[in-house]
Structure formats: structure tokens, C-alpha cells
Amino acid sequence: MKKHTVHLVLLCCLTCTFWALPAASQDLKSASWDAIVQAAKGQTVDWYMWGGMPAINTYVNGYVAEHLKKEYDITLRQVPVKDIAEIVSKLVVEKQAGKHENGNVDLMWINGENFRTCKRHNLLFGPFADKLPNQQYVDWSKPSVYNDFGTPVEGMESPWGSAQVVMIYDTARTPTPPHTMDQFVEWITHNPGRFTYPAPPDFTGSVFVRHLFYHNSADTSLWQGDYSQAQLKQTAQATFEQLKALKPYLWRKGSTYPDSPVRLNTLFADGEIDFSFSYHQAEASRNILDGLFPPTVRSFVFEEGTIANTHFLAIPFNAADKAAAMVAANFLLSAEAQLEKAKPDVWGDFPAIDIARLPAEQQKLFDQLQRGPATLTNQELQTHQLPEPPSEILIQLEKGWEQQVLKGR
Amino acid sequence: MLAASNGAGAGKAESPGYLLMLLTPALLVIMILFGGGLLLGLLQALGYQFSGQDVTFTLVHFSNVVNDPDLMSSLGLTGYIATTSTLAAVLVSIPLALLLNRLAQESKMINFILQIPLTVPHLVTAIAILLLLAPSGLISRCLLQLGFISSAHDFPLLIHDQYGVGLLLTYIWKEIPFITFMLLAVLKNTGTELHEVGKTLGASKTQRFLHITLPLIAPSVGAAALIVFAFTFGAFEVPYLLGETYPMALPVWAYKNYADVDLFARPEGIAIGLLIALIVIAAIFLAQGLAQLMNRNGAPR
């Protein structure tokens, strides 16, 4: 008899929780920030993220976890995954199976194609980004922030960091590097065999092809809005023609390509080629510190800009601890957390916030960061950013490159 | 074979049921892990969707692969790599084994040296070859320092090249000790009696090799060559590291499709993987058939 009562009570409690939850998630959208912080107390955030870099894991499990516990009484549990796409497909299945509550995933680190999939299938909770107080430091007018690979963010994810392409050269070998893509293409034809790029779909090689695609576009902002398939086809074709024309001037006459940015850097360090490039702003400095590059190496961005993207945090539709996830996302966007993350010996990831919007003394802290000898200033980088085109274009360029440039069909 | 089963099985009832029971644990592991994986792969290659409501199968992924003009170039390249490296390794291994057979009886050192390459993973060998033979590699730099070549561009292309020189060298370096080891084991157990008989009957050195040694080691050579061929045909890491960007070896092509951003390319990657398995299995059956044919035609046994 007693046992039955216990069961009944338990059942009641469970039902109440399930009833209460949908209401709570509705409330979060209208609740005040203080109420959200209150609701987050004692919750555990399960943060699913790519866990392939020890520096990032240390930052997350050390600095971030400690501060969340101390300041907000939130427990952070990092769940490292190899590819966040696995989690996205898991969410698709959960959505189909009708699991709308109590999901395992509270916070995800995503961008690009994965975000597009999430948004298209309504897998995200939100919009929540505009609720976060630290949002005031984000420059939402920048196309590389308000669009995530061409998909409008619309508050469905909160920025965490940024990456930008930089060109890398050795001042001892190339005292005056080209300043624009136009000059760079000219340089390649005048210096046969001294440049190459990793074969797409490698991420770094693929972004070089996108730079040439932009070079062949009359107006790069066209790709952020409504473009026609005919326009895309025409510009893509012009890009492939140019790449084919450049092929004989590449390293080994374009008969083979390096398979990764690591190989590209090795070729550059060995003096086989004169330029390298990276989707990480501080790559050159890091390689100088590691002794891979000579100290005369520097980096630059083209006058018309280089491609940059923002990486984001999103909350799944069925997250169990949405309030705590929001508080965590807000903390990660704070000047302190962004500063810590930007330290070269911590991670060296570039801030998602606009430094100019911070109070003067915090700006000074960012300015005082050890930048490394070959890294450009935040100012120089942020004023030369081009947004990523939609992932549809990215895929078309990679496929076309393989067919036309690699296989010559 | 006959003698062994007579000796070991003395006094014990070896019914098929008893054998099956003994083999069950090992078989279960193979069936579930290997067979299960193969089955899941086949389902995916046939376009079966786990999350879908109704189950549909399609042969479109297989037909995509078969009709892709890359299939022939990839198949050709993979076949070329596997055949050339196997043949080269066999041709070096036979005389090496005969030579070592004489030496190995006196020195344990040789056995030890021979074992070193066996313990080195293919990946490490490939990287070592890369560091040695690349245009900016160790050998090229030495030649440059000594003044034999004037720049790295004068060094011949041995890595990422059309003929797969670096790739073949990696496999040959790895497989020679393997085949030699297998042959040494056979040679050690044959003794010298047959050779002495041959000598007494006036057979020349060549005749003794052709009619005594070769038939003795032929089954082992065949088995070792088959293992090497099957391995090199399906191996991914060496052609991935040392091969040209295009054409790609079959396993590299399968991986490229499987890792594509376009999730619909995945079933094609699995279809290529299954194709590789099919070709290797066919090669094994072919070799078995050939061996039986040779036996029936009165090869000296």
C-alpha cells in the first residue's frame, strides 16, 4: 500500500514537471534577464561541441566551468564530439519521434551548413540571442555576423568567436607582396610554380576558390541576398575558367595539390612555394613561435578584404536546461570570457564582439594582448572582412572544381 | 594436413557439433562485428533509411559508381599499385628467403632484423618515405648540399607522382619482410634430404630450385602474395598520403565520398567500399581455383 502511494506521488511529480516545462520554455522568451538567471540556478548545461583541440577543452572545462559555477551556480558539462553534424542528425530523429522535452543537448557549437539544417528543420530554441545582455557588444550590422554562411541568423544562435582568412608570406623572399586579388593572380602567372592551394573539399583550399569566385563577381554582396541561378552559374564558370588558366602556373603545374593546410605550410616553410594562407588569423605567428616559419614571415589581407566567418552557439528545441544554456551563452560573450579566449596561450580565438563597443579600459586590455609578430591588429582585420557565401554556393564550387579543374571535364 | 588431424585427434570424438561449439565464441565475434558491419553497410549503400517510415531500396548508388568514368581510372590505379607491389615483393622475397635460410640457421640476429619492418605501421613508413623522397626531403637536400643538383626542382618526382613510386616503395619495403618470413618458416621445416637426393641423382642447381624448392614453397608464396594483394588493394592511408590528388585509389575515393559535405554522397562511398571487398574476395577465389587446377594437373606434390 505504502509502495503505491510513493509511486503515485512520483507519478504526480513527473507529470507536473512535464506540464510545467512547455510553459517554462514559453516564459523564457518573455521573462526578464534576472528571472532567467534565477531559473538557471542549479541547472546543468550539457554542451555538445567539437573536442579535437586540447586548448579549447582546457578553456571550457577550466575557466568557463569555474566561472559559471561561482557566479551563477551552473554546472557545465562538456560533451566532446567528433562532428557536430552527428548531433544535428540526432535532433532530426528526435523531432520526428516527437521528443519535444528533456533532450540531452542544452548547448551546441555550430555554424554554416549545420546551422542551415537546424534552422530549416526547426531544431532550435529561440530567437534567444537578443535576450542576452552582452549582445550589445556585437556588431550585428556586419554581414559575416548577421548571416551565417548566407543563412540569416535572426537571433537563433549567439556569436562565440570569429575566424578570418589571412595570406602568409616571407618578407625575406617577397619584400612587396600583392595588395589585391588582381595583383595576386598576376603575381602567380609571373612566378610559375611558386603557389598552390590545398585541393578542395579541404576547408582552406575551398576558401581560396571562394576568394577567386568573389574576384569574378561584380558585387560580392549579391550573394548575401537574392541572386539568380543564372548569375551563380555564370560567375562560377568564370571562376573555373580562371582556375584552369592558372593551373600551368601552379606548383608542379597543377598536376597535384597539397592535401591539407598543414602540407601547404610545410611546402611554404621548405621554400617550395612563396605564399601560404590560413583560415586562422594568428596561424603565422603560432608557426613562428613553434619554429616552423622563419621570424621574417608576416601576414596580410587583401585591400578588398578576405573571407571571415563567425562561429556560434545554439540551443536545441528540446533542451532540458534552456535558462542555464542562455546564461552560459551570455557569459561566453562577455568581455572577460572573450579576452581570456583570445590570449594566445589559452586558445587565441578572435573575439566575436566589436572591441570598439567596449568601455575604454577593457579596450585597452584587448590592445595589450600579445598578438605575435605576424598577426594583424583587430582593427586591420575587422575592417577587411567579407562574408561567406551561402553553403549552396560553397558546395557548387567544390563540385565544379573537382569536375572541371581537377579532372578537366 | 592429413597427418596432423590424425595425430591431434587421437582418442577424441571430433563431431562437427563439438567443433562448432569450440568455434562459437570466435565465430560470434566475427559474425556480429564483421558481418553486422557489412550488412549495415550494404543496407546504407542500397539507400535504406533508418529514420524513414517506409522501407525502400534502390540500386541507384551502385549504378552511379559503376557508371562514373572515374571507376575505371581508380580501378586501374588500385590494380596497378596492388599488382606491382605484390609482384616486386615476391620476386625479391624468394631469393632473399633462400639466402637467409642458410644464414638464419646460424644467426638469430637476422631473424630479429627481419622483424623490425613488420612492427612499423604502414602510416609511419609512408611518412618516412615522404620525408626522405619529397623534393624538399632529406635525400634531395643532401644531393643539393653535395652539389649534384642545383635546386629542389631538379630532384625527380617520387611522391604524389604519376607512377606512384613512393607509394610502391612503401609497400615493397613493408611486404618483403612479411613474405620472406613466411617462406623462411616453410624452408626451415623442409630439411635438406630432398636436395641431397637431387644432388645424388645429378640434378643441377637450377633443376633443384625449379623441381624441389619452388614446388615446396609455391603454396606459401601464393598465400603470402594473396594476403599482400588483398591488403594493398583495400588500404587507404598510403595512397591518401603519397598518391596524386587525381586519379584516386579506390579506398581514397570511397573515403572522399563518405566524408563529403553532401550527405547523399555517403551511400556511394559505402558502395565503393563494398566493391573493393567484392574484388578482393573474387581474387581469393580465383587464386584458390588456380591452385587446385595446378594440383590436378600433376604438379609435383
XYZ file of C-alpha atoms in Angstrom:
710
model
C 0.000 0.000 0.000
C 2.753 2.368 1.022
C 4.643 1.487 -2.132
C 1.666 2.500 -4.212
C 1.471 5.872 -2.568
C 5.115 6.503 -3.295
C 4.574 5.591 -6.919
C 1.561 7.847 -7.135
C 3.438 10.783 -5.689
C 6.327 10.183 -8.027
C 3.986 9.971 -10.978
C 2.302 13.229 -9.980
C 5.641 14.968 -9.652
C 6.750 13.719 -13.063
C 3.530 14.761 -14.753
C 3.722 18.169 -13.164
C 7.277 18.622 -14.414
C 6.264 17.668 -17.924
C 3.327 20.031 -17.839
C 5.373 22.791 -16.376
C 8.179 22.528 -18.919
C 6.492 23.756 -22.102
C 5.159 26.688 -20.126
C 8.649 27.414 -18.815
C 10.150 27.468 -22.285
C 7.413 29.859 -23.418
C 8.132 32.004 -20.377
C 11.819 32.250 -21.179
C 11.078 34.271 -24.286
C 9.134 36.890 -22.328
C 10.939 36.614 -18.980
C 13.287 39.308 -17.716
C 17.001 38.544 -17.708
C 17.062 38.443 -13.902
C 14.303 35.838 -13.917
C 16.243 33.749 -16.407
C 19.380 33.912 -14.240
C 17.236 32.869 -11.245
C 15.732 29.942 -13.170
C 19.196 28.827 -14.290
C 20.434 28.357 -10.717
C 21.378 24.745 -10.021
C 20.900 23.612 -13.602
C 23.464 21.600 -15.569
C 24.390 22.664 -19.082
C 25.321 19.800 -21.406
C 27.428 21.490 -24.028
C 27.993 19.368 -27.145
C 30.976 20.597 -29.079
C 33.850 19.531 -31.288
C 36.501 18.357 -28.823
C 39.515 17.953 -31.068
C 41.695 20.702 -29.633
C 43.099 20.390 -26.097
C 43.479 24.172 -25.696
C 39.760 24.716 -26.272
C 38.790 21.889 -23.926
C 41.003 23.316 -21.190
C 39.439 26.749 -21.591
C 35.912 25.319 -21.461
C 36.392 22.890 -18.591
C 38.654 25.222 -16.641
C 37.965 28.928 -16.914
C 34.383 28.786 -18.222
C 33.157 25.968 -15.957
C 34.653 27.574 -12.830
C 33.120 30.991 -13.504
C 29.683 29.600 -14.343
C 29.703 27.620 -11.096
C 30.942 30.503 -8.977
C 28.890 33.319 -10.451
C 25.667 31.575 -11.497
C 25.640 28.194 -9.688
C 25.501 26.454 -13.067
C 27.289 23.159 -13.658
C 28.907 22.928 -17.074
C 29.389 19.528 -18.640
C 31.298 19.475 -21.877
C 30.413 16.597 -24.188
C 33.118 16.384 -26.841
C 32.033 15.106 -30.252
C 33.980 14.459 -33.436
C 31.498 16.127 -35.742
C 28.549 18.192 -34.529
C 26.643 17.044 -37.649
C 26.041 13.763 -35.775
C 24.190 15.699 -33.086
C 22.195 17.596 -35.688
C 21.013 14.344 -37.285
C 20.192 13.049 -33.785
C 17.982 16.105 -33.268
C 16.263 15.491 -36.605
C 15.377 11.983 -35.430
C 14.187 13.266 -32.030
C 11.984 15.833 -33.744
C 10.458 13.144 -35.954
C 9.939 10.861 -32.968
C 8.153 13.641 -31.090
C 10.665 14.054 -28.286
C 9.940 17.692 -27.540
C 11.155 17.861 -23.941
C 14.099 16.906 -21.807
C 16.614 16.466 -24.607
C 20.210 15.712 -23.672
C 21.712 18.605 -25.567
C 21.491 22.070 -23.987
C 24.051 23.961 -25.992
C 25.777 23.304 -29.321
C 28.757 24.886 -31.048
C 27.779 25.186 -34.713
C 27.843 27.270 -37.862
C 27.379 27.093 -41.625
C 25.775 24.039 -43.133
C 24.795 22.597 -39.721
C 23.029 25.797 -38.721
C 21.184 25.854 -42.036
C 19.979 22.278 -41.473
C 18.881 23.125 -37.909
C 17.018 26.209 -38.984
C 15.308 24.557 -41.914
C 14.045 21.692 -39.739
C 13.088 23.948 -36.789
C 15.526 22.242 -34.478
C 16.440 25.328 -32.475
C 15.033 27.171 -29.491
C 14.708 30.893 -29.992
C 15.138 33.581 -31.003
C 17.138 33.984 -27.815
C 20.269 35.922 -28.819
C 18.602 39.327 -28.425
C 17.746 38.455 -24.796
C 21.413 38.219 -23.810
C 22.677 41.479 -22.223
C 26.173 41.059 -23.686
C 24.627 41.198 -27.147
C 25.195 44.968 -27.009
C 28.891 44.413 -27.781
C 28.172 42.517 -31.004
C 28.186 44.420 -34.277
C 25.111 42.896 -35.899
C 25.432 45.160 -38.937
C 28.340 43.095 -40.290
C 27.259 40.571 -42.961
C 29.660 37.965 -41.546
C 27.720 38.205 -38.255
C 24.071 38.627 -39.287
C 24.456 35.913 -41.924
C 25.946 32.543 -41.112
C 27.199 31.258 -44.486
C 24.371 33.117 -46.146
C 21.685 31.924 -43.716
C 20.198 34.821 -41.706
C 20.943 34.266 -38.016
C 17.794 36.046 -36.756
C 18.656 35.522 -33.106
C 18.607 31.721 -33.371
C 22.278 31.484 -32.360
C 24.659 33.630 -30.360
C 28.149 34.524 -31.672
C 31.137 32.998 -29.872
C 34.211 33.723 -31.973
C 35.430 34.626 -35.412
C 37.873 33.369 -37.989
C 39.306 35.187 -40.974
C 41.496 34.242 -43.891
C 44.984 35.775 -43.929
C 47.663 35.457 -46.590
C 51.099 34.422 -45.316
C 54.430 35.375 -46.914
C 58.113 35.706 -46.059
C 59.469 39.279 -46.202
C 62.927 37.869 -46.889
C 61.731 36.216 -50.107
C 58.885 38.515 -51.159
C 59.579 42.044 -49.896
C 56.476 43.568 -51.517
C 53.506 41.188 -51.616
C 50.491 41.874 -53.852
C 47.810 44.039 -52.230
C 44.753 42.909 -54.152
C 43.467 39.662 -55.594
C 44.023 41.109 -59.059
C 47.699 41.711 -58.339
C 47.956 38.319 -56.698
C 46.670 36.495 -59.791
C 49.193 38.471 -61.835
C 51.938 37.502 -59.391
C 51.072 33.804 -59.817
C 51.449 33.978 -63.605
C 54.756 35.841 -63.302
C 56.173 33.356 -60.791
C 55.368 29.909 -62.172
C 55.452 27.030 -59.714
C 55.596 29.254 -56.637
C 51.974 28.986 -55.460
C 49.430 26.264 -54.817
C 46.362 25.643 -52.665
C 45.051 22.561 -50.862
C 42.654 20.549 -53.013
C 39.000 21.274 -52.148
C 36.924 19.979 -50.370
C 39.681 20.757 -47.890
C 38.279 23.746 -45.996
C 41.279 26.009 -46.591
C 41.614 25.139 -50.270
C 37.900 25.629 -50.736
C 38.015 29.138 -49.276
C 40.709 30.138 -51.791
C 38.364 29.119 -54.597
C 35.666 31.278 -52.982
C 38.041 34.254 -52.985
C 38.508 33.818 -56.732
C 34.740 33.469 -57.046
C 34.351 36.838 -55.309
C 37.092 38.216 -57.554
C 34.966 37.243 -60.550
C 31.814 38.781 -59.047
C 30.910 42.370 -59.837
C 29.470 42.822 -56.341
C 30.127 40.353 -53.525
C 27.072 41.471 -51.542
C 24.897 39.988 -54.297
C 25.472 36.507 -52.839
C 24.050 37.519 -49.452
C 20.667 38.363 -50.951
C 18.531 37.237 -53.875
C 20.691 36.022 -56.705
C 19.535 34.010 -59.678
C 20.836 30.567 -60.591
C 21.982 32.028 -63.910
C 24.137 34.592 -62.123
C 25.634 31.904 -59.926
C 26.331 29.634 -62.880
C 27.960 32.388 -64.889
C 30.246 33.576 -62.084
C 31.133 30.023 -61.073
C 32.028 29.196 -64.673
C 34.239 32.295 -64.920
C 35.972 31.165 -61.705
C 36.636 27.669 -63.065
C 37.979 29.120 -66.340
C 40.364 31.329 -64.405
C 41.486 28.421 -62.209
C 42.090 26.298 -65.303
C 44.090 29.113 -66.865
C 46.166 29.401 -63.664
C 46.826 25.650 -63.441
C 50.062 25.599 -65.512
C 51.491 28.318 -63.258
C 50.885 26.417 -60.037
C 53.316 24.284 -58.060
C 54.017 21.169 -60.149
C 51.931 22.704 -62.923
C 48.785 21.829 -61.010
C 49.205 18.079 -61.614
C 48.797 17.502 -57.891
C 47.758 19.580 -54.890
C 48.651 19.503 -51.201
C 46.009 17.600 -49.246
C 45.793 19.900 -46.226
C 46.810 23.322 -44.878
C 49.488 21.511 -42.883
C 51.113 20.303 -46.116
C 50.713 23.780 -47.579
C 52.581 25.263 -44.622
C 55.322 22.640 -44.971
C 55.783 23.495 -48.655
C 55.948 27.168 -47.723
C 58.433 26.552 -44.915
C 60.576 24.372 -47.211
C 60.744 27.167 -49.763
C 58.924 25.222 -52.469
C 56.215 27.887 -52.642
C 56.220 31.594 -51.693
C 52.741 32.021 -50.205
C 50.660 30.161 -47.708
C 47.287 31.151 -46.320
C 45.158 30.198 -43.378
C 41.618 30.480 -42.029
C 43.116 31.416 -38.676
C 44.317 34.972 -38.104
C 47.226 34.018 -35.849
C 48.473 30.951 -37.766
C 51.682 32.636 -38.991
C 52.665 33.878 -35.528
C 51.968 30.490 -33.983
C 54.175 28.792 -36.562
C 56.963 31.312 -35.942
C 56.760 30.596 -32.219
C 56.833 26.854 -32.940
C 59.935 27.343 -35.064
C 58.248 26.122 -38.265
C 58.375 29.501 -40.007
C 61.345 31.906 -40.030
C 60.835 35.087 -37.965
C 60.669 37.173 -41.155
C 57.236 35.725 -42.023
C 54.280 38.144 -41.983
C 50.598 38.020 -42.900
C 48.312 40.377 -44.813
C 44.738 40.749 -46.038
C 43.677 41.928 -49.488
C 42.503 45.513 -49.839
C 39.064 44.326 -50.918
C 39.012 42.097 -47.829
C 39.243 38.398 -47.078
C 36.517 35.939 -46.151
C 35.601 35.769 -42.480
C 33.042 33.750 -40.598
C 31.604 33.715 -37.141
C 31.083 30.571 -35.118
C 28.029 30.410 -32.916
C 26.246 28.758 -30.001
C 22.713 27.445 -30.375
C 20.146 25.830 -28.075
C 18.141 22.816 -29.361
C 14.316 22.964 -29.332
C 14.095 20.211 -26.717
C 16.962 21.263 -24.422
C 16.248 20.409 -20.787
C 18.078 23.395 -19.294
C 17.405 26.286 -21.634
C 17.742 29.017 -19.000
C 21.211 27.849 -17.981
C 22.196 27.480 -21.639
C 21.230 31.122 -22.221
C 23.211 32.280 -19.199
C 26.219 30.278 -20.408
C 25.967 31.755 -23.911
C 25.775 35.234 -22.388
C 28.786 34.624 -20.158
C 30.808 33.317 -23.123
C 30.102 36.579 -24.918
C 31.252 38.753 -22.010
C 34.367 40.876 -22.428
C 36.211 38.856 -19.738
C 35.485 35.469 -21.303
C 36.260 36.748 -24.809
C 39.520 38.282 -23.589
C 40.588 35.062 -21.874
C 39.763 33.085 -25.031
C 41.798 35.494 -27.175
C 45.001 35.018 -25.177
C 47.453 33.181 -27.435
C 48.485 30.797 -24.666
C 44.842 29.962 -23.837
C 43.318 29.463 -27.289
C 43.978 32.539 -29.442
C 40.480 32.604 -30.947
C 39.421 36.006 -32.194
C 36.596 37.834 -30.399
C 33.007 37.734 -31.658
C 32.398 41.128 -30.083
C 33.282 44.505 -31.565
C 36.139 45.795 -29.401
C 35.224 49.428 -30.163
C 31.931 48.993 -28.270
C 33.626 48.078 -25.006
C 34.414 50.527 -22.194
C 37.807 52.203 -22.662
C 39.660 50.199 -20.008
C 38.516 46.876 -21.460
C 39.513 48.023 -24.934
C 42.956 48.649 -23.529
C 43.171 45.067 -22.236
C 42.413 43.747 -25.712
C 45.003 46.092 -27.218
C 47.583 44.859 -24.754
C 47.112 41.224 -25.761
C 50.253 39.573 -27.058
C 49.498 39.480 -30.755
C 52.553 37.697 -32.063
C 54.899 39.210 -34.639
C 52.957 38.213 -37.771
C 49.380 38.810 -36.632
C 47.476 41.839 -37.881
C 45.641 44.160 -35.489
C 41.962 43.614 -34.737
C 41.306 46.947 -36.402
C 43.093 45.930 -39.617
C 41.328 42.560 -39.679
C 37.819 43.720 -38.820
C 37.802 46.453 -41.460
C 38.728 43.953 -44.192
C 36.098 41.251 -43.807
C 33.967 39.634 -46.483
C 31.075 37.334 -45.511
C 30.976 33.675 -46.501
C 28.589 32.942 -49.405
C 25.643 30.592 -48.771
C 26.611 26.939 -48.339
C 24.783 26.149 -51.582
C 27.434 28.152 -53.455
C 30.204 26.530 -51.451
C 29.023 23.043 -52.439
C 28.579 24.005 -56.104
C 32.083 25.490 -56.235
C 33.626 22.393 -54.666
C 31.812 20.036 -57.022
C 32.598 22.169 -60.070
C 36.251 22.466 -59.063
C 36.545 18.691 -58.861
C 34.864 18.118 -62.224
C 36.369 20.945 -64.256
C 39.657 21.971 -62.670
C 40.870 18.674 -61.208
C 39.531 16.240 -63.791
C 39.324 18.640 -66.724
C 35.866 17.618 -67.925
C 47.074 -31.808 -43.167
C 46.094 -35.449 -43.026
C 48.893 -36.377 -40.699
C 48.154 -33.503 -38.364
C 44.498 -34.320 -37.881
C 45.324 -37.987 -37.336
C 47.832 -37.165 -34.655
C 45.977 -34.467 -32.736
C 42.559 -36.047 -32.920
C 43.633 -39.398 -31.468
C 41.152 -40.580 -28.855
C 38.805 -37.591 -29.047
C 35.459 -37.627 -30.761
C 35.575 -34.731 -33.221
C 31.982 -34.471 -34.258
C 31.059 -31.380 -36.289
C 28.845 -30.267 -33.406
C 31.716 -30.325 -30.961
C 33.907 -28.334 -33.347
C 31.160 -25.810 -33.856
C 30.799 -25.382 -30.113
C 34.520 -24.721 -29.759
C 34.433 -22.182 -32.561
C 31.270 -20.421 -31.449
C 32.843 -17.585 -29.414
C 35.237 -16.629 -32.224
C 32.568 -17.050 -34.878
C 30.099 -14.906 -32.951
C 32.541 -12.034 -32.752
C 33.270 -12.239 -36.466
C 29.616 -12.616 -37.414
C 28.362 -9.739 -35.295
C 31.181 -7.227 -35.705
C 32.263 -8.010 -39.242
C 29.129 -9.481 -40.760
C 26.922 -6.957 -38.982
C 29.009 -4.036 -40.199
C 28.964 -5.426 -43.724
C 25.205 -5.826 -43.586
C 24.666 -2.288 -42.260
C 26.965 -1.006 -44.991
C 25.047 -2.906 -47.636
C 21.751 -1.519 -46.335
C 23.087 2.044 -46.500
C 24.569 1.525 -49.952
C 21.151 0.303 -51.060
C 19.666 3.564 -49.852
C 17.843 2.139 -46.850
C 16.863 4.968 -44.493
C 16.772 4.255 -40.756
C 14.593 7.197 -39.825
C 12.109 6.806 -42.674
C 8.643 5.371 -42.254
C 8.525 3.016 -45.201
C 11.474 0.923 -46.264
C 12.749 1.401 -49.783
C 15.784 0.031 -51.574
C 17.490 1.404 -54.626
C 20.386 0.367 -56.809
C 20.998 3.948 -57.896
C 24.127 4.382 -55.742
C 25.753 1.294 -57.202
C 24.832 2.317 -60.736
C 26.195 5.823 -60.053
C 29.509 4.310 -59.045
C 29.644 1.820 -61.911
C 28.793 4.481 -64.498
C 31.238 7.030 -63.117
C 34.128 7.464 -65.555
C 36.405 7.637 -62.501
C 35.740 3.993 -61.676
C 37.984 2.736 -64.468
C 40.852 5.099 -63.683
C 40.605 4.356 -59.945
C 40.324 0.624 -60.528
C 43.280 0.736 -62.895
C 45.407 2.689 -60.434
C 44.496 0.462 -57.480
C 45.100 -2.692 -59.502
C 48.435 -1.314 -60.712
C 49.562 -0.469 -57.171
C 48.465 -3.804 -55.690
C 49.830 -5.975 -58.523
C 53.146 -4.183 -58.930
C 53.950 -4.036 -55.247
C 52.946 -7.690 -54.708
C 54.979 -8.954 -57.679
C 58.025 -6.895 -56.765
C 57.882 -8.040 -53.158
C 57.541 -11.705 -54.198
C 60.405 -11.502 -56.690
C 62.733 -10.064 -54.068
C 61.488 -12.270 -51.249
C 62.160 -15.684 -52.860
C 65.929 -15.267 -53.394
C 66.167 -13.375 -50.102
C 64.484 -16.220 -48.227
C 66.766 -18.820 -49.849
C 69.829 -16.789 -48.950
C 68.661 -16.104 -45.430
C 67.673 -19.713 -44.889
C 71.342 -20.597 -44.943
C 72.357 -17.644 -42.775
C 69.396 -17.685 -40.413
C 70.281 -21.128 -39.170
C 73.438 -19.700 -37.676
C 72.352 -16.254 -36.589
C 69.316 -15.122 -34.612
C 70.270 -11.558 -35.439
C 68.937 -11.862 -38.992
C 65.553 -13.006 -37.781
C 65.481 -10.040 -35.463
C 66.427 -7.524 -38.151
C 63.792 -9.005 -40.414
C 61.160 -8.477 -37.739
C 61.756 -4.734 -37.420
C 59.850 -3.643 -40.558
C 56.977 -5.922 -39.514
C 56.398 -3.886 -36.374
C 56.392 -0.498 -38.142
C 52.888 0.648 -39.124
C 52.252 1.475 -42.796
C 51.438 5.030 -41.791
C 54.863 5.556 -40.240
C 56.607 4.030 -43.247
C 54.655 6.301 -45.589
C 55.642 9.401 -43.591
C 59.266 8.257 -43.509
C 59.267 7.788 -47.294
C 57.672 11.230 -47.636
C 60.404 12.833 -45.529
C 63.099 11.001 -47.487
C 61.917 11.314 -51.078
C 59.960 14.583 -51.290
C 61.536 17.312 -53.461
C 62.360 19.093 -50.208
C 63.161 15.816 -48.446
C 66.317 14.516 -46.820
C 67.842 12.880 -49.917
C 67.151 15.904 -52.089
C 68.767 18.186 -49.502
C 71.845 16.003 -49.234
C 72.247 15.997 -53.022
C 71.787 19.764 -53.028
C 74.467 20.205 -50.372
C 76.845 17.948 -52.277
C 76.207 19.914 -55.451
C 74.650 17.109 -57.529
C 71.517 19.145 -58.160
C 71.168 22.919 -58.259
C 67.674 23.244 -56.734
C 64.832 21.175 -55.302
C 63.123 21.398 -58.703
C 65.827 19.215 -60.276
C 65.011 16.318 -57.967
C 62.818 13.715 -59.706
C 59.181 13.494 -58.613
C 58.842 10.402 -56.448
C 55.983 11.451 -54.175
C 52.477 12.387 -55.378
C 53.715 11.371 -58.829
C 52.038 9.769 -61.793
C 53.661 6.359 -61.328
C 53.261 6.127 -57.578
C 56.968 5.463 -56.963
C 56.916 6.486 -53.299
C 53.734 4.533 -52.780
C 55.158 1.353 -54.298
C 58.404 1.721 -52.344
C 56.453 1.957 -49.092
C 54.536 -1.229 -49.803
C 57.571 -3.129 -51.082
C 59.624 -2.165 -48.019
C 56.804 -3.314 -45.756
C 55.859 -6.533 -47.564
C 59.271 -8.053 -48.388
C 59.985 -8.993 -44.749
C 56.455 -10.355 -44.404
C 56.691 -12.705 -47.387
C 60.299 -13.618 -46.577
C 59.270 -14.565 -43.061
C 56.501 -16.839 -44.302
C 58.871 -18.539 -46.738
C 61.608 -18.939 -44.142
C 59.187 -20.818 -41.891
C 58.500 -23.307 -44.692
C 62.127 -23.632 -45.758
C 63.282 -24.273 -42.212
C 60.950 -27.244 -41.878
C 61.765 -28.910 -45.187
C 65.210 -30.107 -44.262
C 67.956 -30.949 -46.723
C 67.064 -34.571 -47.581
C 65.283 -33.814 -50.871
C 68.179 -31.674 -52.028
C 70.652 -34.409 -51.176
C 68.622 -36.921 -53.155
C 68.501 -34.491 -56.059
C 72.246 -33.990 -55.872
C 72.919 -37.747 -55.860
C 70.709 -38.145 -58.909
C 72.750 -35.491 -60.686
C 70.325 -32.556 -60.724
C 71.912 -29.159 -61.334
C 71.395 -26.188 -59.046
C 68.753 -24.704 -61.347
C 66.973 -28.024 -61.660
C 66.920 -28.458 -57.908
C 65.465 -24.965 -57.485
C 62.813 -25.461 -60.154
C 61.750 -29.000 -59.230
C 62.334 -29.173 -55.479
C 62.422 -25.761 -53.804
C 59.858 -23.923 -55.905
C 57.090 -26.566 -55.624
C 57.778 -26.742 -51.878
C 57.351 -23.035 -51.266
C 54.768 -22.358 -54.004
C 51.684 -22.680 -51.732
C 53.221 -20.297 -49.185
C 54.260 -17.828 -51.882
C 50.732 -17.913 -53.233
C 49.140 -17.438 -49.823
C 51.505 -14.616 -48.845
C 51.059 -12.877 -52.192
C 47.296 -13.119 -51.822
C 47.362 -11.550 -48.367
C 49.620 -8.751 -49.584
C 47.473 -8.164 -52.665
C 44.229 -8.071 -50.676
C 45.769 -5.688 -48.150
C 47.305 -3.253 -50.635
C 44.129 -3.272 -52.716
C 41.987 -2.162 -49.795
C 44.465 0.023 -47.864
C 43.649 3.689 -47.531
C 46.395 5.526 -45.681
C 49.378 5.093 -48.022
C 47.677 6.214 -51.268
C 45.993 9.002 -49.285
C 49.350 10.304 -48.079
C 51.570 9.614 -51.074
C 49.214 9.428 -54.056
C 48.312 12.056 -56.619
C 45.211 14.176 -55.989
C 43.674 12.611 -59.107
C 43.179 9.821 -60.118
C 42.472 8.425 -56.666
C 42.927 4.865 -55.433
C 39.577 3.157 -54.768
C 39.773 3.355 -50.936
C 40.631 7.076 -51.129
C 37.711 7.632 -53.470
C 35.410 5.775 -51.072
C 36.617 7.919 -48.172
C 36.192 11.164 -50.156
C 32.584 10.261 -50.868
C 31.912 9.172 -47.317
C 33.346 12.406 -45.874
C 31.621 14.660 -48.417
C 29.577 17.611 -47.063
C 26.801 16.304 -49.258
C 25.289 13.536 -47.130
C 23.869 11.881 -50.234
C 27.382 11.003 -51.402
C 27.769 8.712 -48.390
C 25.941 5.665 -49.804
C 28.195 5.875 -52.856
C 31.265 5.798 -50.623
C 29.948 2.640 -48.985
C 29.113 1.157 -52.381
C 32.752 1.664 -53.431
C 33.900 0.030 -50.186
C 31.717 -2.995 -50.914
C 33.074 -3.101 -54.439
C 36.602 -3.285 -53.030
C 35.558 -6.175 -50.760
C 33.954 -7.936 -53.728
C 37.061 -7.642 -55.882
C 39.304 -8.929 -53.103
C 37.001 -11.870 -52.433
C 36.899 -12.652 -56.154
C 40.705 -12.551 -56.238
C 40.868 -15.037 -53.370
C 38.514 -17.474 -55.097
C 40.382 -17.096 -58.357
C 43.676 -17.861 -56.659
C 42.186 -20.894 -54.896
C 40.818 -22.163 -58.181
C 44.148 -21.722 -59.898
C 45.972 -23.558 -57.130
C 43.583 -26.513 -57.354
C 43.909 -26.611 -61.112
C 47.672 -26.760 -60.776
C 47.454 -29.609 -58.291
C 45.147 -31.598 -60.504
C 47.428 -31.143 -63.484
C 50.006 -33.171 -61.644
C 52.222 -30.567 -60.150
C 54.779 -32.497 -58.137
C 53.354 -32.863 -54.644
